[in-house]
């Protein structure tokens, strides 16, 4: 089965062709980062307009790279939730148009489910034999829009359970906001990651507390870390480029990464599941990858980290999740509607007080 995936939930216009075994035949991602950078974050109206301009060429390119015509695909999978409504509508409209004209079936995919299954994607020879987790596994999804721990018992919505999520900012959002505060541009994750590698966290640890240290809870909170950096900058001024800035980035990153690692390992222990999968853009963070690998080795937990292209937003993960829905005999129709919310049941309420 060859499924065309379409993804427009946030600031990437993406299309890909993937088989139900996760083999990536093509994967095109067009980032809007330059359009949003001047504003230090994603501007929804700019995102929708840019998706509308890019969607047809991106889909054409994905089909061409797979050596296919629209009528050659066995089905169309499209991100229907969660995301920016106007942005989702562009991908949905394109998918419905293609489904209508080709007569091929359409399925909606929850973007978060796509991220959680991205570890099964196979990109070229290099990944053909890469180890994949068996079910169930614990997944840490950390991106610019979401941060949560899940128990994944099978590759379908009804078999995925949220164990805890962030009460406020997502981890990537904390990186982005902190970078903005320090004048490091957008998106902030990669820059902070680079600077942190040359810094010494212990020299700035008083400036940045550990984010929500309640060890028993599987919930996250990152707004305090961001506020601490804000207070530090308000009192001492923005550190000039150099060691002090690198130290501050290292302390911030150590705080966020330490919490992500501790809670993921705790989730694996509580659930009795010795397998952890990383997902989302923050999984690209070198500090997180290194600390997680150390912790998992110590605790005899198997760690699975998707390639960078599979961590950040892409349509291959959407095509794969959709292919599995088709394989299970499921399909939607042209009445498919977008939603800003995930279909996964949530246990953590955003903005909720301490439990
Ligand atoms: O998954 P993604 O591409 O898009 C969303 O669904 O949000 O994640 C983007 C987020 C941004 O907040 C970005 O700053 C963060 O991932 N990110 C990183 C790194 N690379 C990207 N955060 C920390 N370290 C990195 N190396
Ligand atoms: Zn995402």
mmCIF file with all atom_site columns, N, CA, C and O and ligand atoms in Angstrom, residues 7 9-10 12 111-112 115 141 143-146 280-281 311-314 317, ligand 2:
data_model
loop_
_atom_site.group_PDB
_atom_site.id
_atom_site.type_symbol
_atom_site.label_atom_id
_atom_site.label_alt_id
_atom_site.label_comp_id
_atom_site.label_asym_id
_atom_site.label_entity_id
_atom_site.label_seq_id
_atom_site.pdbx_PDB_ins_code
_atom_site.Cartn_x
_atom_site.Cartn_y
_atom_site.Cartn_z
_atom_site.occupancy
_atom_site.B_iso_or_equiv
_atom_site.pdbx_formal_charge
_atom_site.auth_seq_id
_atom_site.auth_comp_id
_atom_site.auth_asym_id
_atom_site.auth_atom_id
_atom_site.pdbx_PDB_model_num
ATOM   1  N  N   . UNK A 1 7   ? 0.528  17.279 5.554  1.00 0.00 ? 7   UNK A N   1
ATOM   2  C  CA  . UNK A 1 7   ? 0.642  17.872 6.895  1.00 0.00 ? 7   UNK A CA  1
ATOM   3  C  C   . UNK A 1 7   ? 0.745  19.401 6.778  1.00 0.00 ? 7   UNK A C   1
ATOM   4  O  O   . UNK A 1 7   ? 1.662  19.913 6.124  1.00 0.00 ? 7   UNK A O   1
ATOM   5  N  N   . UNK A 1 9   ? -0.380 21.404 9.870  1.00 0.00 ? 9   UNK A N   1
ATOM   6  C  CA  . UNK A 1 9   ? -1.002 21.817 11.131 1.00 0.00 ? 9   UNK A CA  1
ATOM   7  C  C   . UNK A 1 9   ? -0.383 23.052 11.749 1.00 0.00 ? 9   UNK A C   1
ATOM   8  O  O   . UNK A 1 9   ? -1.026 23.768 12.505 1.00 0.00 ? 9   UNK A O   1
ATOM   9  N  N   . UNK A 1 10  ? 0.890  23.322 11.421 1.00 0.00 ? 10  UNK A N   1
ATOM   10 C  CA  . UNK A 1 10  ? 1.528  24.482 12.060 1.00 0.00 ? 10  UNK A CA  1
ATOM   11 C  C   . UNK A 1 10  ? 2.337  25.276 11.039 1.00 0.00 ? 10  UNK A C   1
ATOM   12 O  O   . UNK A 1 10  ? 1.770  25.919 10.168 1.00 0.00 ? 10  UNK A O   1
ATOM   13 N  N   . UNK A 1 12  ? 4.922  24.040 8.909  1.00 0.00 ? 12  UNK A N   1
ATOM   14 C  CA  . UNK A 1 12  ? 5.590  23.300 7.843  1.00 0.00 ? 12  UNK A CA  1
ATOM   15 C  C   . UNK A 1 12  ? 4.533  22.815 6.865  1.00 0.00 ? 12  UNK A C   1
ATOM   16 O  O   . UNK A 1 12  ? 3.540  22.226 7.293  1.00 0.00 ? 12  UNK A O   1
ATOM   17 N  N   . UNK A 1 111 ? -2.182 14.498 14.617 1.00 0.00 ? 111 UNK A N   1
ATOM   18 C  CA  . UNK A 1 111 ? -0.765 14.857 14.505 1.00 0.00 ? 111 UNK A CA  1
ATOM   19 C  C   . UNK A 1 111 ? 0.082  14.201 15.603 1.00 0.00 ? 111 UNK A C   1
ATOM   20 O  O   . UNK A 1 111 ? 1.206  13.756 15.358 1.00 0.00 ? 111 UNK A O   1
ATOM   21 N  N   . UNK A 1 112 ? -0.475 14.120 16.820 1.00 0.00 ? 112 UNK A N   1
ATOM   22 C  CA  . UNK A 1 112 ? 0.295  13.545 17.933 1.00 0.00 ? 112 UNK A CA  1
ATOM   23 C  C   . UNK A 1 112 ? 0.523  12.051 17.731 1.00 0.00 ? 112 UNK A C   1
ATOM   24 O  O   . UNK A 1 112 ? 1.589  11.520 18.040 1.00 0.00 ? 112 UNK A O   1
ATOM   25 N  N   . UNK A 1 115 ? 3.433  11.695 15.421 1.00 0.00 ? 115 UNK A N   1
ATOM   26 C  CA  . UNK A 1 115 ? 4.717  11.827 16.131 1.00 0.00 ? 115 UNK A CA  1
ATOM   27 C  C   . UNK A 1 115 ? 5.064  10.537 16.881 1.00 0.00 ? 115 UNK A C   1
ATOM   28 O  O   . UNK A 1 115 ? 6.213  10.083 16.872 1.00 0.00 ? 115 UNK A O   1
ATOM   29 N  N   . UNK A 1 141 ? 6.923  12.788 24.056 1.00 0.00 ? 141 UNK A N   1
ATOM   30 C  CA  . UNK A 1 141 ? 6.723  13.691 22.919 1.00 0.00 ? 141 UNK A CA  1
ATOM   31 C  C   . UNK A 1 141 ? 7.001  15.115 23.390 1.00 0.00 ? 141 UNK A C   1
ATOM   32 O  O   . UNK A 1 141 ? 6.297  15.630 24.257 1.00 0.00 ? 141 UNK A O   1
ATOM   33 N  N   . UNK A 1 143 ? 7.707  18.843 21.732 1.00 0.00 ? 143 UNK A N   1
ATOM   34 C  CA  . UNK A 1 143 ? 7.837  19.680 20.531 1.00 0.00 ? 143 UNK A CA  1
ATOM   35 C  C   . UNK A 1 143 ? 7.546  21.119 20.900 1.00 0.00 ? 143 UNK A C   1
ATOM   36 O  O   . UNK A 1 143 ? 7.493  21.471 22.083 1.00 0.00 ? 143 UNK A O   1
ATOM   37 N  N   . UNK A 1 144 ? 7.340  21.957 19.876 1.00 0.00 ? 144 UNK A N   1
ATOM   38 C  CA  . UNK A 1 144 ? 7.051  23.357 20.141 1.00 0.00 ? 144 UNK A CA  1
ATOM   39 C  C   . UNK A 1 144 ? 5.628  23.567 20.636 1.00 0.00 ? 144 UNK A C   1
ATOM   40 O  O   . UNK A 1 144 ? 5.342  24.553 21.312 1.00 0.00 ? 144 UNK A O   1
ATOM   41 N  N   . UNK A 1 145 ? 4.758  22.630 20.321 1.00 0.00 ? 145 UNK A N   1
ATOM   42 C  CA  . UNK A 1 145 ? 3.352  22.786 20.693 1.00 0.00 ? 145 UNK A CA  1
ATOM   43 C  C   . UNK A 1 145 ? 2.882  21.837 21.779 1.00 0.00 ? 145 UNK A C   1
ATOM   44 O  O   . UNK A 1 145 ? 1.857  22.077 22.417 1.00 0.00 ? 145 UNK A O   1
ATOM   45 N  N   . UNK A 1 146 ? 3.609  20.734 21.995 1.00 0.00 ? 146 UNK A N   1
ATOM   46 C  CA  . UNK A 1 146 ? 3.147  19.697 22.923 1.00 0.00 ? 146 UNK A CA  1
ATOM   47 C  C   . UNK A 1 146 ? 4.305  19.129 23.734 1.00 0.00 ? 146 UNK A C   1
ATOM   48 O  O   . UNK A 1 146 ? 5.407  18.997 23.213 1.00 0.00 ? 146 UNK A O   1
ATOM   49 N  N   . UNK A 1 280 ? 9.196  14.279 18.515 1.00 0.00 ? 280 UNK A N   1
ATOM   50 C  CA  . UNK A 1 280 ? 9.035  15.739 18.499 1.00 0.00 ? 280 UNK A CA  1
ATOM   51 C  C   . UNK A 1 280 ? 10.355 16.464 18.315 1.00 0.00 ? 280 UNK A C   1
ATOM   52 O  O   . UNK A 1 280 ? 11.432 15.892 18.515 1.00 0.00 ? 280 UNK A O   1
ATOM   53 N  N   . UNK A 1 281 ? 10.274 17.732 17.943 1.00 0.00 ? 281 UNK A N   1
ATOM   54 C  CA  . UNK A 1 281 ? 11.457 18.529 17.597 1.00 0.00 ? 281 UNK A CA  1
ATOM   55 C  C   . UNK A 1 281 ? 12.512 18.599 18.693 1.00 0.00 ? 281 UNK A C   1
ATOM   56 O  O   . UNK A 1 281 ? 13.710 18.634 18.410 1.00 0.00 ? 281 UNK A O   1
ATOM   57 N  N   . UNK A 1 311 ? 11.792 13.292 13.704 1.00 0.00 ? 311 UNK A N   1
ATOM   58 C  CA  . UNK A 1 311 ? 11.407 13.949 14.969 1.00 0.00 ? 311 UNK A CA  1
ATOM   59 C  C   . UNK A 1 311 ? 10.627 15.226 14.706 1.00 0.00 ? 311 UNK A C   1
ATOM   60 O  O   . UNK A 1 311 ? 9.576  15.466 15.294 1.00 0.00 ? 311 UNK A O   1
ATOM   61 N  N   . UNK A 1 312 ? 11.144 16.074 13.812 1.00 0.00 ? 312 UNK A N   1
ATOM   62 C  CA  . UNK A 1 312 ? 10.475 17.352 13.547 1.00 0.00 ? 312 UNK A CA  1
ATOM   63 C  C   . UNK A 1 312 ? 9.269  17.108 12.636 1.00 0.00 ? 312 UNK A C   1
ATOM   64 O  O   . UNK A 1 312 ? 9.109  16.026 12.069 1.00 0.00 ? 312 UNK A O   1
ATOM   65 N  N   . UNK A 1 313 ? 8.429  18.131 12.503 1.00 0.00 ? 313 UNK A N   1
ATOM   66 C  CA  . UNK A 1 313 ? 7.181  17.962 11.757 1.00 0.00 ? 313 UNK A CA  1
ATOM   67 C  C   . UNK A 1 313 ? 7.438  17.509 10.327 1.00 0.00 ? 313 UNK A C   1
ATOM   68 O  O   . UNK A 1 313 ? 8.281  18.064 9.633  1.00 0.00 ? 313 UNK A O   1
ATOM   69 N  N   . UNK A 1 314 ? 6.701  16.503 9.897  1.00 0.00 ? 314 UNK A N   1
ATOM   70 C  CA  . UNK A 1 314 ? 6.843  15.958 8.551  1.00 0.00 ? 314 UNK A CA  1
ATOM   71 C  C   . UNK A 1 314 ? 5.550  15.237 8.178  1.00 0.00 ? 314 UNK A C   1
ATOM   72 O  O   . UNK A 1 314 ? 4.702  14.980 9.037  1.00 0.00 ? 314 UNK A O   1
ATOM   73 N  N   . UNK A 1 317 ? 5.277  10.747 8.749  1.00 0.00 ? 317 UNK A N   1
ATOM   74 C  CA  . UNK A 1 317 ? 4.659  10.136 9.939  1.00 0.00 ? 317 UNK A CA  1
ATOM   75 C  C   . UNK A 1 317 ? 3.125  10.126 9.817  1.00 0.00 ? 317 UNK A C   1
ATOM   76 O  O   . UNK A 1 317 ? 2.458  9.225  10.329 1.00 0.00 ? 317 UNK A O   1
HETATM 77 ZN ZN1 . LIG B 2 .   ? 4.579  18.367 15.640 1.00 0.00 ? 2   LIG B ZN1 1
#
